[in-house]
PDB file of C-alpha atoms in Angstrom:
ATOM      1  CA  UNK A   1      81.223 106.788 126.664  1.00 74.00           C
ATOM      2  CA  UNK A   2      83.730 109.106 126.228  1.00 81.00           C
ATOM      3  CA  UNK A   3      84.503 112.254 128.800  1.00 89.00           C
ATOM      4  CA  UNK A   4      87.165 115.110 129.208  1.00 93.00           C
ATOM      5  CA  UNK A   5      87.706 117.003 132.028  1.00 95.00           C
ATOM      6  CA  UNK A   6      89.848 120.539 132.076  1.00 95.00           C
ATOM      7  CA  UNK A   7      91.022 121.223 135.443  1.00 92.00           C
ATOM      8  CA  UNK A   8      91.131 124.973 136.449  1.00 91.00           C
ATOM      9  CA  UNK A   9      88.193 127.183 134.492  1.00 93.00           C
ATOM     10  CA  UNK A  10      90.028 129.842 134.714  1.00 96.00           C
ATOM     11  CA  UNK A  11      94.384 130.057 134.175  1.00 97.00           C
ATOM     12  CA  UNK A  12      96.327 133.455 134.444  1.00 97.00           C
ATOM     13  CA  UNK A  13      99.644 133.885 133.413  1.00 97.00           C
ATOM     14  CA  UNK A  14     102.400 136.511 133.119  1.00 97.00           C
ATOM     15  CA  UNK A  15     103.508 137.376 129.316  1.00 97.00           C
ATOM     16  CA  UNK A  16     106.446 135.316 128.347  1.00 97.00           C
ATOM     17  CA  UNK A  17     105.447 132.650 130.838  1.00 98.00           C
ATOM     18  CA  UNK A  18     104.748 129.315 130.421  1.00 98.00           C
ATOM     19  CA  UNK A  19     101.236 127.949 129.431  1.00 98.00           C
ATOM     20  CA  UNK A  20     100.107 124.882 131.073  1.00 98.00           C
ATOM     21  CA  UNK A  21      96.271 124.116 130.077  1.00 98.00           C
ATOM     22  CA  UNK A  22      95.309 120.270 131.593  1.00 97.00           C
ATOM     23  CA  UNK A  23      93.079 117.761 130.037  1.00 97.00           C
ATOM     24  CA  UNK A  24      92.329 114.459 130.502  1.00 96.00           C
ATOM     25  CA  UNK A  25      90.328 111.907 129.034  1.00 94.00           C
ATOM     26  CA  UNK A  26      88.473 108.733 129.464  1.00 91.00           C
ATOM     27  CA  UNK A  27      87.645 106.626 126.270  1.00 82.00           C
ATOM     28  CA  UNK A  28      87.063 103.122 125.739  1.00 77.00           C
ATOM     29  CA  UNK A  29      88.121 103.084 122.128  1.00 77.00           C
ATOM     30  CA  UNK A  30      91.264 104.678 121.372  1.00 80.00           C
ATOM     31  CA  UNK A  31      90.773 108.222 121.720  1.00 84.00           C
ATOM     32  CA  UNK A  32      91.299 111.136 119.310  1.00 88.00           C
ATOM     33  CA  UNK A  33      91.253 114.284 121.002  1.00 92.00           C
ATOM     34  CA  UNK A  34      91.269 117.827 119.300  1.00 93.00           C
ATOM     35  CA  UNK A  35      92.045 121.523 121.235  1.00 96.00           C
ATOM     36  CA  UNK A  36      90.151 124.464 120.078  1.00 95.00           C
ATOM     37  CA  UNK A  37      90.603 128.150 120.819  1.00 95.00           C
ATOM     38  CA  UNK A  38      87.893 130.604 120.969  1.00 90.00           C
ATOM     39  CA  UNK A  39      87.634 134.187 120.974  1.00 88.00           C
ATOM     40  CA  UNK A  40      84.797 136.255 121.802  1.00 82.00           C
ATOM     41  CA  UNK A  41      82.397 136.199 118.803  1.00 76.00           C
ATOM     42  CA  UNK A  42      84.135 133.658 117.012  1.00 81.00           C
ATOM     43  CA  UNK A  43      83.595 130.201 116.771  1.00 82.00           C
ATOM     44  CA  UNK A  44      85.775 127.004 117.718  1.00 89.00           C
ATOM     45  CA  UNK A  45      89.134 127.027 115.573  1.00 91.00           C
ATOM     46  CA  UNK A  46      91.211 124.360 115.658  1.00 92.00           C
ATOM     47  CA  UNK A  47      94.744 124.066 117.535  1.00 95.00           C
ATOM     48  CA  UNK A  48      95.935 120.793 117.422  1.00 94.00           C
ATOM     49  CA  UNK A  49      94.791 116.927 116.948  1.00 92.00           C
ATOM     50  CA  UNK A  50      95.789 113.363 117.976  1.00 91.00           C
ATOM     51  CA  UNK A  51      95.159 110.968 116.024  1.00 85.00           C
ATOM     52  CA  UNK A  52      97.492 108.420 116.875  1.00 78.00           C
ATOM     53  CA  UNK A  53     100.294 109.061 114.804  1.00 76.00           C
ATOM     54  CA  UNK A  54     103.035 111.029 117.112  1.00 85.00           C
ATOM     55  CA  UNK A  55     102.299 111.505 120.862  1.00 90.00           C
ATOM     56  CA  UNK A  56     103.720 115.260 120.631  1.00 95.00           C
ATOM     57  CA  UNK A  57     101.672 117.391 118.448  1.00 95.00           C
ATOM     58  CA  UNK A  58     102.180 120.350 117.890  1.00 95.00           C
ATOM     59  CA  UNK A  59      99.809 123.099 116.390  1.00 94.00           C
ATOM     60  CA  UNK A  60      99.216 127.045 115.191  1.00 93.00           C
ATOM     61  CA  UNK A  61     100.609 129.752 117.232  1.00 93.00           C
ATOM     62  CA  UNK A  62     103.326 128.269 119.079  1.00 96.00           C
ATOM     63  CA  UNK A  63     101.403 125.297 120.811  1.00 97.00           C
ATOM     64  CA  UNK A  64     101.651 122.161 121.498  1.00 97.00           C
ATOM     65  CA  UNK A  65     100.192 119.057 123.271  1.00 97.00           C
ATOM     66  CA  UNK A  66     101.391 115.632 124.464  1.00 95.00           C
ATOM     67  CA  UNK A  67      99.212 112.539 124.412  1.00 94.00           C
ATOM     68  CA  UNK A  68     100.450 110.549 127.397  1.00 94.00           C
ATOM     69  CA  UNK A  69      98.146 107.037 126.765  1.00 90.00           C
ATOM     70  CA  UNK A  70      99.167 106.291 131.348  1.00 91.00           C
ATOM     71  CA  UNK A  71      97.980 109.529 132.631  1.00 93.00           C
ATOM     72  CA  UNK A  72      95.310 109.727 129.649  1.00 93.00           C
ATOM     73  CA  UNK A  73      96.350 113.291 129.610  1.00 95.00           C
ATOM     74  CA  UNK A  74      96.313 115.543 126.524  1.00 96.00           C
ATOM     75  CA  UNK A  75      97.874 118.423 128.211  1.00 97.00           C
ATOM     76  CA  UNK A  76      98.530 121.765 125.923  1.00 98.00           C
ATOM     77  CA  UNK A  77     101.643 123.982 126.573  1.00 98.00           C
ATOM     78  CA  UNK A  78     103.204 127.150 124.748  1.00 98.00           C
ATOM     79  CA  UNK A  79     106.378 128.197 126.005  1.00 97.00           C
ATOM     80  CA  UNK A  80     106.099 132.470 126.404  1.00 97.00           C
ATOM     81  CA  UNK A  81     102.958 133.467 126.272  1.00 97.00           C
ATOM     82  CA  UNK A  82     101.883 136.499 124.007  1.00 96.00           C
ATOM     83  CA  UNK A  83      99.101 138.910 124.823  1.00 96.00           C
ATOM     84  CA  UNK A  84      97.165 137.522 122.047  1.00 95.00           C
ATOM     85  CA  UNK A  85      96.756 133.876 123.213  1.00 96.00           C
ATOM     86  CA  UNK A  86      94.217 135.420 125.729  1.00 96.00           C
ATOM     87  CA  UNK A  87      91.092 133.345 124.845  1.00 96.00           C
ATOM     88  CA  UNK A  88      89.145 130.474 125.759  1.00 94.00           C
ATOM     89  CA  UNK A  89      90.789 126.832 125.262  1.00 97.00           C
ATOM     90  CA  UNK A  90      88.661 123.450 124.629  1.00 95.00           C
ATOM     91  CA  UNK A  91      89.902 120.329 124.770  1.00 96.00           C
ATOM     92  CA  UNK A  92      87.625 117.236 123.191  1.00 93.00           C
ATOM     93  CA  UNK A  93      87.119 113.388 122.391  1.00 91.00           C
ATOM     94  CA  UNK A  94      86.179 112.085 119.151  1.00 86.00           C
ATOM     95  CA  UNK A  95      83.273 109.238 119.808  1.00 75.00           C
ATOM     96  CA  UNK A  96      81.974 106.836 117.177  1.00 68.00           C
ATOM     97  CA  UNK A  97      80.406 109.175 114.421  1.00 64.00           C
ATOM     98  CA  UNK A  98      82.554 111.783 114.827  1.00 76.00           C
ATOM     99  CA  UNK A  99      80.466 113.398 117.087  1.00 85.00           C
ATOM    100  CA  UNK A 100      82.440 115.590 119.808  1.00 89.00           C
ATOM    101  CA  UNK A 101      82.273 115.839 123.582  1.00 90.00           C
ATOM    102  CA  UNK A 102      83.904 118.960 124.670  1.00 92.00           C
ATOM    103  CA  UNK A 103      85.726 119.839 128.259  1.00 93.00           C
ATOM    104  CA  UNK A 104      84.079 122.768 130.039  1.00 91.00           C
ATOM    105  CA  UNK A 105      87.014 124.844 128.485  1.00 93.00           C
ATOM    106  CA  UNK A 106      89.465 126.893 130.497  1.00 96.00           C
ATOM    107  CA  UNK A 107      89.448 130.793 129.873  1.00 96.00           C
ATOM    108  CA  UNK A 108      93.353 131.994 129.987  1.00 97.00           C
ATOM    109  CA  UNK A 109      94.564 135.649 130.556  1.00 97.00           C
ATOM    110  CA  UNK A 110      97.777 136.838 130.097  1.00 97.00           C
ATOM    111  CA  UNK A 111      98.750 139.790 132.351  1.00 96.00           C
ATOM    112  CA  UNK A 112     101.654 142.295 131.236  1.00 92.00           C
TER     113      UNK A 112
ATOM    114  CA  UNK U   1      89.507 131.390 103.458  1.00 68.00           C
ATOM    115  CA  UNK U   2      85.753 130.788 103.621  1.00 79.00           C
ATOM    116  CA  UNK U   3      84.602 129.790 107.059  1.00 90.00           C
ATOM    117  CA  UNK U   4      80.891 128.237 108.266  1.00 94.00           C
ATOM    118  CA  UNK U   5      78.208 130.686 108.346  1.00 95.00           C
ATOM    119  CA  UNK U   6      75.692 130.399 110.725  1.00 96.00           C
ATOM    120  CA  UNK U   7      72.408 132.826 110.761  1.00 96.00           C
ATOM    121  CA  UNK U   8      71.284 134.934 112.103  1.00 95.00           C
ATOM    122  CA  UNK U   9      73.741 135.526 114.697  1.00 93.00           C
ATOM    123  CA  UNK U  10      71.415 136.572 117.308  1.00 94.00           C
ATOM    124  CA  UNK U  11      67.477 135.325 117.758  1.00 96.00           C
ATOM    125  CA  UNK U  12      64.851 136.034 119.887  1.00 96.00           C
ATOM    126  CA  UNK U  13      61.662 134.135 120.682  1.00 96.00           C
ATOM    127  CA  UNK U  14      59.027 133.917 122.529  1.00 96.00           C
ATOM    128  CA  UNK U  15      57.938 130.831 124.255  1.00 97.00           C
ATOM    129  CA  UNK U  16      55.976 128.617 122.073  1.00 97.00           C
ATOM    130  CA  UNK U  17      57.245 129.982 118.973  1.00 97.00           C
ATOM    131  CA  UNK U  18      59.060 128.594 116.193  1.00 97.00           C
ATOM    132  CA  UNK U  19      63.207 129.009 114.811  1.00 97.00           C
ATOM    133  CA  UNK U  20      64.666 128.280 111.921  1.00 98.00           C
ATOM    134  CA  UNK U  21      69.024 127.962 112.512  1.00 98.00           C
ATOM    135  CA  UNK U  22      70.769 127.512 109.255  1.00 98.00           C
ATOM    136  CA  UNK U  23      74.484 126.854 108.582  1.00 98.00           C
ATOM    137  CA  UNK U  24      76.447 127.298 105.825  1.00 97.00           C
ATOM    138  CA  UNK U  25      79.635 125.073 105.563  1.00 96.00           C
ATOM    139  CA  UNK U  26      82.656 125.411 103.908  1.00 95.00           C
ATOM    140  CA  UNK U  27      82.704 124.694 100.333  1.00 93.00           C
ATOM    141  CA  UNK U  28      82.979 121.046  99.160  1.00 90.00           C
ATOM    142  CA  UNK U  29      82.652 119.738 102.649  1.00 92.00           C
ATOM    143  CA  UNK U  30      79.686 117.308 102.857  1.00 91.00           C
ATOM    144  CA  UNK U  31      79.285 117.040 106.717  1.00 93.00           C
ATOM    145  CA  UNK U  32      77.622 119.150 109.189  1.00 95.00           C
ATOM    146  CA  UNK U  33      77.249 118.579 112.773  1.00 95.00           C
ATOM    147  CA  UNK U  34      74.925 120.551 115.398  1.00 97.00           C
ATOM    148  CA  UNK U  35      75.527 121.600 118.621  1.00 96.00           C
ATOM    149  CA  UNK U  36      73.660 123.407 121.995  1.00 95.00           C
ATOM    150  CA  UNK U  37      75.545 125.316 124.137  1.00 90.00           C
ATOM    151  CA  UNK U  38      73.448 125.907 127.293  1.00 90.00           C
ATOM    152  CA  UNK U  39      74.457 128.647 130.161  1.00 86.00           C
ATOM    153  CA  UNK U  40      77.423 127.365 131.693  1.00 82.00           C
ATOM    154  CA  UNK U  41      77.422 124.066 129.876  1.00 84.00           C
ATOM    155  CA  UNK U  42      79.643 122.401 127.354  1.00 84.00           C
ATOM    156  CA  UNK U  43      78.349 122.335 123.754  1.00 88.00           C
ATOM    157  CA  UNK U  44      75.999 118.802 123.992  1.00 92.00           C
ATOM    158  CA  UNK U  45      75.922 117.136 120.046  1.00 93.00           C
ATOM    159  CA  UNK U  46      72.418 117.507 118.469  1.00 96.00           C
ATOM    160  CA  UNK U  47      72.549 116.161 115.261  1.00 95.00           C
ATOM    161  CA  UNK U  48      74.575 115.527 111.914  1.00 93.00           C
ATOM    162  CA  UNK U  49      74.293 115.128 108.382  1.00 94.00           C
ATOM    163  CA  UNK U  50      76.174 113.824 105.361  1.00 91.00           C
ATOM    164  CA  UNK U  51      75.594 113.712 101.751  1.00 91.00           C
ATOM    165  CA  UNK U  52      71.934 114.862 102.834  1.00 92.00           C
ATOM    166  CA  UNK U  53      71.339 112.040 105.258  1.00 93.00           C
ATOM    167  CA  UNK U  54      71.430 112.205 109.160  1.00 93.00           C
ATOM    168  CA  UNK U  55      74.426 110.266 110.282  1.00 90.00           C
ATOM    169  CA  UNK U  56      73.849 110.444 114.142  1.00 89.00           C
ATOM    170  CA  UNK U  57      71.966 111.481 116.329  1.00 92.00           C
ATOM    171  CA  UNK U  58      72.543 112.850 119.784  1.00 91.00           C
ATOM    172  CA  UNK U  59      70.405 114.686 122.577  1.00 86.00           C
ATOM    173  CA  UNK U  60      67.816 116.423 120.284  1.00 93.00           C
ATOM    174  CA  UNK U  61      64.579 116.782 121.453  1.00 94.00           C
ATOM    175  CA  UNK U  62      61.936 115.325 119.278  1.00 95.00           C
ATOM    176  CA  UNK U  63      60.511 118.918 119.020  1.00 97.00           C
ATOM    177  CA  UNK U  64      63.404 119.859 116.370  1.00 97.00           C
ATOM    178  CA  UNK U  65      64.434 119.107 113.129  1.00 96.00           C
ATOM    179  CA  UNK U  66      66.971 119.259 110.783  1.00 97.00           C
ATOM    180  CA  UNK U  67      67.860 118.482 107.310  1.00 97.00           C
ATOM    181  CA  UNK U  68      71.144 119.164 104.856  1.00 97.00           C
ATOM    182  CA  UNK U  69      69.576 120.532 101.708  1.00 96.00           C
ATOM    183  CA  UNK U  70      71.199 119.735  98.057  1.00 95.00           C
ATOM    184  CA  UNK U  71      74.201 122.363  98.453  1.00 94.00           C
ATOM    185  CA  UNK U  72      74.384 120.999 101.948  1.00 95.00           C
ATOM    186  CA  UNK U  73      73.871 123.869 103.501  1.00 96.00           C
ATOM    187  CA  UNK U  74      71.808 122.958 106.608  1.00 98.00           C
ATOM    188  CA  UNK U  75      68.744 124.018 109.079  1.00 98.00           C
ATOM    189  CA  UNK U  76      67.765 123.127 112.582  1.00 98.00           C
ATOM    190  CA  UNK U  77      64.371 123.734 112.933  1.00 98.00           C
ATOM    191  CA  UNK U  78      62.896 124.124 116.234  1.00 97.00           C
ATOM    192  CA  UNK U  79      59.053 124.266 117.278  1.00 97.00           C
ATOM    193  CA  UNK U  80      56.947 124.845 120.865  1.00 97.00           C
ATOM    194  CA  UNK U  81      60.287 127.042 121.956  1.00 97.00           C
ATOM    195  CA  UNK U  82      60.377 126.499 125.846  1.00 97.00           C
ATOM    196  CA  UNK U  83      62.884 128.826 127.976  1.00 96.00           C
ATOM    197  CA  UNK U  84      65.744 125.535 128.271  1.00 95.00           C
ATOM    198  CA  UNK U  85      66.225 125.977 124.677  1.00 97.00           C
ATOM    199  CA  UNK U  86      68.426 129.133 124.925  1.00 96.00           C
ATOM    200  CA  UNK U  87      71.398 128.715 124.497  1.00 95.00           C
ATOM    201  CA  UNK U  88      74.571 129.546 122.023  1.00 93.00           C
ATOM    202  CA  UNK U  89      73.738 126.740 119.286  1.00 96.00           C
ATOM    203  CA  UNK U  90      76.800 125.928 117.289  1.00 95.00           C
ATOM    204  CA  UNK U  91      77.184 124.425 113.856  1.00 96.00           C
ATOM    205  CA  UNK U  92      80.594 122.919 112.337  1.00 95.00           C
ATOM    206  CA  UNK U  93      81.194 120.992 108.745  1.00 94.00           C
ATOM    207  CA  UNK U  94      83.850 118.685 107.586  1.00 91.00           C
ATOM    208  CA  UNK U  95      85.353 116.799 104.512  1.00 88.00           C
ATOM    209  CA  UNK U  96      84.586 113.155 104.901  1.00 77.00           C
ATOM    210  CA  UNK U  97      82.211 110.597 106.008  1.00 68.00           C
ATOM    211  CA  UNK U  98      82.340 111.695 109.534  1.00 62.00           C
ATOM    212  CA  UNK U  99      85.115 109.688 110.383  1.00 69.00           C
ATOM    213  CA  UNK U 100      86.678 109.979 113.925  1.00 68.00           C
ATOM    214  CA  UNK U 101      90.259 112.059 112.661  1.00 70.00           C
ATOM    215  CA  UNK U 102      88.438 114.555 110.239  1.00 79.00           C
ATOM    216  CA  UNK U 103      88.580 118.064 111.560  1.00 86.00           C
ATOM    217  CA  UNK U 104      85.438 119.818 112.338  1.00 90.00           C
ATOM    218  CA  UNK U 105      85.176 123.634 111.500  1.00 92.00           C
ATOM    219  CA  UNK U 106      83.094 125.670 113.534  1.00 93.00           C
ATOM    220  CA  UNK U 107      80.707 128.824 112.647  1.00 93.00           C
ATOM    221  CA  UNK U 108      80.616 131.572 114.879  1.00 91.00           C
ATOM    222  CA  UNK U 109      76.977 130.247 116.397  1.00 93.00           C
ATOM    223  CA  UNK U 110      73.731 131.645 116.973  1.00 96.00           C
ATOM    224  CA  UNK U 111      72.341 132.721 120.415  1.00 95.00           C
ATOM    225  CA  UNK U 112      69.057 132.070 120.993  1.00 97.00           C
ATOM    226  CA  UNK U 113      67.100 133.780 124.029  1.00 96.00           C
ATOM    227  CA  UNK U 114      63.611 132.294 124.530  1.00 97.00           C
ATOM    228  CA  UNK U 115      61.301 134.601 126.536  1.00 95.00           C
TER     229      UNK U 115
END
């Protein structure tokens, strides 16, 4: 079966900084994985997705994410943070069905 | 653009009661998925339809229910409440057959507090 795992709960970063959210993955089928953002309220919107095609993705508001198959890493990055990407970030595996399993998520705050 | 709607957005019950979740999805998508967010816990797949029939089946315990009605709108049904059962219960549709690269859209979810 198919897991993720999102090291650090919680990430704080400086505005204009760099955004480093981790995730990795174990699959036994080839793996499409998906980030969401959500804000409080609001439900899961979608970042980004790998589905095999290019190994850098990149998505809405300035991110991006790498799918590196020897780490099985799907790591998501923005170069400056903005105030606004303050939310919480989920990272998740496609199994058979469609059906997904979700990372515990990792809540990021920007400080000014 | 339209998103999911989920209602209500907020639900309280007492032990041994009954729920009724339903979920709007976006127009013209045909696939709806259900899933339970406990306290502290990542969202754990319950259930989903397309074109009106269940196409998979997770965790769900045999004391809910679900269908997708004709305009495939959907509802989770859920009977003898017990005090596990609250949690944040998400719902999210696509366009497709459920296949593994279609994008699910999520509603906003309803919390459920069982007393």
């Amino acid at each position: 079966a198919q897991s993720v795992t999102q090291l650090g709960s919680h990430v704080s970063v400086s505005e204009g900084a760099l955004v480093l959210l981790r995730c990795n993955y174990s699959s036994s089928v080839p793996p499409y994985l998906f980030w969401y953002v959500q804000y409080p309220n609001q439900g899961l919107q979608l970042l980004l997705k790998y589905t095999s095609a290019a190994t850098l993705v990149k998505g809405i508001n300035g991110f991006e994410a790498e799918f590196k198959k020897s780490e099985t890493s799907f790591h998501l990055t923005k170069p400056s943070a903005h105030m606004s990407d303050a939310a919480e970030y989920v990272c998740a595996v496609s199994e058979r069905g469609n059906k997904l399993v979700f990372g515990a998520g990792t809540i990021l705050r920007v400080k000014s | 653009a339209a998103g999911v709607i989920q209602s209500p957005r907020h639900l309280i019950k007492e032990k041994r009661e009954t729920a009724t979740l339903k979920c709007y999805p976006i127009p013209r998508h045909d696939t709806v998925y259900w899933y339970q967010q406990g306290p502290g816990q990542d969202p754990q797949f319950l259930i989903s339809f397309y074109e009106k029939m269940q196409s998979d089946k997770g965790s769900i315990p045999d004391r809910f229910s679900a269908q997708q009605f004709s305009d495939y709108h959907s509802e989770l049904n859920m009977s003898s409440l017990e005090l596990g059962d609250s949690a944040l219960y998400f719902c999210a549709s696509s366009l497709g057959a459920g296949g593994r690269t279609d994008t699910q859209y999520f509603g906003p979810g309803t919390r459920l507090t069982v007393l």
